[in-house]
């Protein structure tokens, strides 16, 4: 046969099998890679639950509100948006006090909001937070 060789059946099937996987990977890279129904950050005060859920020296991730709350050794609370500053993906994993973005692997310190591993270069946005009646309230007006 003159000209270029024809593609083998195995090559075509392999390409067809990988196409949907590649599309899912690309979709996860954009800001809609996570739960698109959750707002980027609270737009009003939100009740996150019992204050006792955040231990001294620890942190708790509130996925439904894209918020992480930490408590230092003295008992003071801090809250940060958990929308990654690299590509806008909602962060869905907290390991000790390190937040891990599922899209590109950026890591943030949940107690300071600072980047501890790139590709993100900007810290997480700090949110107002307070304890009220034994509950944690975060967001504007908290």
PDB file of C-alpha atoms in Angstrom:
ATOM      1  CA  UNK A   1       0.000   0.000   0.000  1.00  0.00           C
ATOM      2  CA  UNK A   2       1.517   3.304  -0.982  1.00  0.00           C
ATOM      3  CA  UNK A   3       1.095   6.458   1.137  1.00  0.00           C
ATOM      4  CA  UNK A   4       0.776   6.591   4.874  1.00  0.00           C
ATOM      5  CA  UNK A   5      -0.106   3.565   6.970  1.00  0.00           C
ATOM      6  CA  UNK A   6      -3.664   3.255   8.280  1.00  0.00           C
ATOM      7  CA  UNK A   7      -4.335   3.493  12.007  1.00  0.00           C
ATOM      8  CA  UNK A   8      -4.599   0.210  13.804  1.00  0.00           C
ATOM      9  CA  UNK A   9      -7.874  -0.689  15.496  1.00  0.00           C
ATOM     10  CA  UNK A  10      -6.204  -0.775  18.932  1.00  0.00           C
ATOM     11  CA  UNK A  11      -4.893   2.798  18.502  1.00  0.00           C
ATOM     12  CA  UNK A  12      -8.327   4.106  17.542  1.00  0.00           C
ATOM     13  CA  UNK A  13     -10.047   2.352  20.467  1.00  0.00           C
ATOM     14  CA  UNK A  14      -7.439   3.642  22.936  1.00  0.00           C
ATOM     15  CA  UNK A  15      -7.974   7.217  21.713  1.00  0.00           C
ATOM     16  CA  UNK A  16     -11.750   6.859  21.925  1.00  0.00           C
ATOM     17  CA  UNK A  17     -11.495   5.574  25.498  1.00  0.00           C
ATOM     18  CA  UNK A  18      -9.253   8.449  26.650  1.00  0.00           C
ATOM     19  CA  UNK A  19     -11.232  11.306  25.094  1.00  0.00           C
ATOM     20  CA  UNK A  20     -13.955  11.487  27.816  1.00  0.00           C
ATOM     21  CA  UNK A  21     -11.321  11.242  30.571  1.00  0.00           C
ATOM     22  CA  UNK A  22      -9.376  14.156  29.102  1.00  0.00           C
ATOM     23  CA  UNK A  23     -12.567  16.221  28.919  1.00  0.00           C
ATOM     24  CA  UNK A  24     -13.311  15.604  32.600  1.00  0.00           C
ATOM     25  CA  UNK A  25      -9.775  16.621  33.525  1.00  0.00           C
ATOM     26  CA  UNK A  26     -10.085  19.885  31.608  1.00  0.00           C
ATOM     27  CA  UNK A  27     -13.468  20.627  33.164  1.00  0.00           C
ATOM     28  CA  UNK A  28     -11.950  20.233  36.647  1.00  0.00           C
ATOM     29  CA  UNK A  29      -9.304  22.861  35.846  1.00  0.00           C
ATOM     30  CA  UNK A  30     -11.767  25.734  35.603  1.00  0.00           C
ATOM     31  CA  UNK A  31     -13.648  27.535  38.334  1.00  0.00           C
ATOM     32  CA  UNK A  32     -16.602  25.232  37.840  1.00  0.00           C
ATOM     33  CA  UNK A  33     -14.421  22.211  38.707  1.00  0.00           C
ATOM     34  CA  UNK A  34     -16.160  21.763  42.037  1.00  0.00           C
ATOM     35  CA  UNK A  35     -19.606  22.365  43.409  1.00  0.00           C
ATOM     36  CA  UNK A  36     -20.862  25.203  41.213  1.00  0.00           C
ATOM     37  CA  UNK A  37     -23.987  25.580  43.390  1.00  0.00           C
ATOM     38  CA  UNK A  38     -22.002  26.749  46.427  1.00  0.00           C
ATOM     39  CA  UNK A  39     -21.285  30.490  46.529  1.00  0.00           C
ATOM     40  CA  UNK A  40     -17.620  31.511  46.374  1.00  0.00           C
ATOM     41  CA  UNK A  41     -17.814  32.899  49.913  1.00  0.00           C
ATOM     42  CA  UNK A  42     -20.666  33.743  52.248  1.00  0.00           C
ATOM     43  CA  UNK A  43     -22.454  36.940  51.222  1.00  0.00           C
ATOM     44  CA  UNK A  44     -24.181  37.227  54.610  1.00  0.00           C
ATOM     45  CA  UNK A  45     -23.479  35.816  58.078  1.00  0.00           C
ATOM     46  CA  UNK A  46     -23.811  32.014  58.115  1.00  0.00           C
ATOM     47  CA  UNK A  47     -24.192  29.771  61.145  1.00  0.00           C
ATOM     48  CA  UNK A  48     -21.523  27.080  60.763  1.00  0.00           C
ATOM     49  CA  UNK A  49     -22.419  25.025  63.818  1.00  0.00           C
ATOM     50  CA  UNK A  50     -21.158  24.427  67.343  1.00  0.00           C
ATOM     51  CA  UNK A  51     -18.073  26.337  68.430  1.00  0.00           C
ATOM     52  CA  UNK A  52     -16.812  23.126  70.048  1.00  0.00           C
ATOM     53  CA  UNK A  53     -16.225  21.573  66.596  1.00  0.00           C
ATOM     54  CA  UNK A  54     -13.054  23.654  66.118  1.00  0.00           C
ATOM     55  CA  UNK A  55     -10.372  22.510  68.577  1.00  0.00           C
ATOM     56  CA  UNK A  56      -7.583  24.747  69.881  1.00  0.00           C
ATOM     57  CA  UNK A  57      -4.680  24.501  67.433  1.00  0.00           C
ATOM     58  CA  UNK A  58      -6.950  22.919  64.815  1.00  0.00           C
ATOM     59  CA  UNK A  59      -9.298  23.752  61.962  1.00  0.00           C
ATOM     60  CA  UNK A  60     -12.593  22.624  60.457  1.00  0.00           C
ATOM     61  CA  UNK A  61     -13.605  22.777  56.800  1.00  0.00           C
ATOM     62  CA  UNK A  62     -17.200  23.748  56.001  1.00  0.00           C
ATOM     63  CA  UNK A  63     -17.511  22.589  52.377  1.00  0.00           C
ATOM     64  CA  UNK A  64     -21.134  23.699  51.968  1.00  0.00           C
ATOM     65  CA  UNK A  65     -20.132  27.317  52.635  1.00  0.00           C
ATOM     66  CA  UNK A  66     -16.568  27.302  51.185  1.00  0.00           C
ATOM     67  CA  UNK A  67     -15.172  28.335  54.570  1.00  0.00           C
ATOM     68  CA  UNK A  68     -12.479  27.034  56.890  1.00  0.00           C
ATOM     69  CA  UNK A  69     -12.369  28.097  60.539  1.00  0.00           C
ATOM     70  CA  UNK A  70      -9.283  27.664  62.707  1.00  0.00           C
ATOM     71  CA  UNK A  71      -8.608  28.292  66.380  1.00  0.00           C
ATOM     72  CA  UNK A  72      -5.194  29.233  67.752  1.00  0.00           C
ATOM     73  CA  UNK A  73      -3.770  28.083  71.089  1.00  0.00           C
ATOM     74  CA  UNK A  74      -5.363  31.052  72.889  1.00  0.00           C
ATOM     75  CA  UNK A  75      -8.819  30.167  71.515  1.00  0.00           C
ATOM     76  CA  UNK A  76      -9.111  32.991  68.954  1.00  0.00           C
ATOM     77  CA  UNK A  77     -11.013  32.081  65.768  1.00  0.00           C
ATOM     78  CA  UNK A  78     -10.006  32.901  62.181  1.00  0.00           C
ATOM     79  CA  UNK A  79     -11.943  32.139  59.008  1.00  0.00           C
ATOM     80  CA  UNK A  80     -10.935  32.044  55.355  1.00  0.00           C
ATOM     81  CA  UNK A  81     -12.639  31.445  52.026  1.00  0.00           C
ATOM     82  CA  UNK A  82     -11.767  28.015  50.663  1.00  0.00           C
ATOM     83  CA  UNK A  83     -11.924  29.045  47.032  1.00  0.00           C
ATOM     84  CA  UNK A  84      -8.425  28.530  45.614  1.00  0.00           C
ATOM     85  CA  UNK A  85      -6.772  31.755  44.514  1.00  0.00           C
ATOM     86  CA  UNK A  86      -5.092  29.982  41.592  1.00  0.00           C
ATOM     87  CA  UNK A  87      -8.040  28.860  39.456  1.00  0.00           C
ATOM     88  CA  UNK A  88     -11.111  29.392  41.628  1.00  0.00           C
ATOM     89  CA  UNK A  89     -11.689  25.761  42.524  1.00  0.00           C
ATOM     90  CA  UNK A  90     -13.472  25.015  45.814  1.00  0.00           C
ATOM     91  CA  UNK A  91     -11.032  23.351  48.190  1.00  0.00           C
ATOM     92  CA  UNK A  92     -12.491  20.127  49.537  1.00  0.00           C
ATOM     93  CA  UNK A  93      -9.739  18.598  51.653  1.00  0.00           C
ATOM     94  CA  UNK A  94      -8.295  19.568  55.031  1.00  0.00           C
ATOM     95  CA  UNK A  95      -5.368  17.558  56.361  1.00  0.00           C
ATOM     96  CA  UNK A  96      -4.505  18.676  59.911  1.00  0.00           C
ATOM     97  CA  UNK A  97      -4.335  22.449  59.280  1.00  0.00           C
ATOM     98  CA  UNK A  98      -3.416  22.265  55.579  1.00  0.00           C
ATOM     99  CA  UNK A  99      -6.024  22.865  52.881  1.00  0.00           C
ATOM    100  CA  UNK A 100      -5.426  20.968  49.625  1.00  0.00           C
ATOM    101  CA  UNK A 101      -6.951  22.119  46.332  1.00  0.00           C
ATOM    102  CA  UNK A 102      -8.184  19.216  44.165  1.00  0.00           C
ATOM    103  CA  UNK A 103      -7.560  20.991  40.844  1.00  0.00           C
ATOM    104  CA  UNK A 104      -3.826  21.681  40.772  1.00  0.00           C
ATOM    105  CA  UNK A 105      -2.550  20.727  44.232  1.00  0.00           C
ATOM    106  CA  UNK A 106      -2.115  24.166  45.781  1.00  0.00           C
ATOM    107  CA  UNK A 107      -1.869  24.009  49.565  1.00  0.00           C
ATOM    108  CA  UNK A 108      -2.784  26.649  52.110  1.00  0.00           C
ATOM    109  CA  UNK A 109      -2.272  27.038  55.851  1.00  0.00           C
ATOM    110  CA  UNK A 110      -5.776  27.025  57.371  1.00  0.00           C
ATOM    111  CA  UNK A 111      -4.587  29.110  60.332  1.00  0.00           C
ATOM    112  CA  UNK A 112      -3.136  31.999  58.283  1.00  0.00           C
ATOM    113  CA  UNK A 113      -4.553  31.582  54.760  1.00  0.00           C
ATOM    114  CA  UNK A 114      -1.011  31.681  53.363  1.00  0.00           C
ATOM    115  CA  UNK A 115       0.111  29.572  50.400  1.00  0.00           C
ATOM    116  CA  UNK A 116       2.388  26.698  51.438  1.00  0.00           C
ATOM    117  CA  UNK A 117       2.599  25.017  48.015  1.00  0.00           C
ATOM    118  CA  UNK A 118       2.120  26.504  44.546  1.00  0.00           C
ATOM    119  CA  UNK A 119       0.817  26.938  41.866  1.00  0.00           C
ATOM    120  CA  UNK A 120      -1.290  29.436  43.875  1.00  0.00           C
ATOM    121  CA  UNK A 121       0.630  32.571  44.827  1.00  0.00           C
ATOM    122  CA  UNK A 122      -2.051  34.638  46.605  1.00  0.00           C
ATOM    123  CA  UNK A 123      -3.309  33.837  50.125  1.00  0.00           C
ATOM    124  CA  UNK A 124      -6.924  32.904  50.819  1.00  0.00           C
ATOM    125  CA  UNK A 125      -9.356  35.729  51.565  1.00  0.00           C
ATOM    126  CA  UNK A 126      -9.925  36.222  55.300  1.00  0.00           C
ATOM    127  CA  UNK A 127     -13.542  36.386  56.460  1.00  0.00           C
ATOM    128  CA  UNK A 128     -15.084  37.940  59.564  1.00  0.00           C
ATOM    129  CA  UNK A 129     -15.870  35.277  62.189  1.00  0.00           C
ATOM    130  CA  UNK A 130     -17.174  35.201  65.743  1.00  0.00           C
ATOM    131  CA  UNK A 131     -18.678  32.897  68.296  1.00  0.00           C
ATOM    132  CA  UNK A 132     -22.253  33.738  69.199  1.00  0.00           C
ATOM    133  CA  UNK A 133     -24.304  31.687  71.635  1.00  0.00           C
ATOM    134  CA  UNK A 134     -21.949  28.715  71.337  1.00  0.00           C
ATOM    135  CA  UNK A 135     -22.168  28.742  67.530  1.00  0.00           C
ATOM    136  CA  UNK A 136     -19.644  29.906  64.931  1.00  0.00           C
ATOM    137  CA  UNK A 137     -20.868  32.628  62.602  1.00  0.00           C
ATOM    138  CA  UNK A 138     -18.779  33.671  59.571  1.00  0.00           C
ATOM    139  CA  UNK A 139     -19.159  36.057  56.677  1.00  0.00           C
ATOM    140  CA  UNK A 140     -19.936  39.752  56.221  1.00  0.00           C
ATOM    141  CA  UNK A 141     -21.592  41.182  59.309  1.00  0.00           C
ATOM    142  CA  UNK A 142     -20.391  38.368  61.571  1.00  0.00           C
TER     143      UNK A 142
END
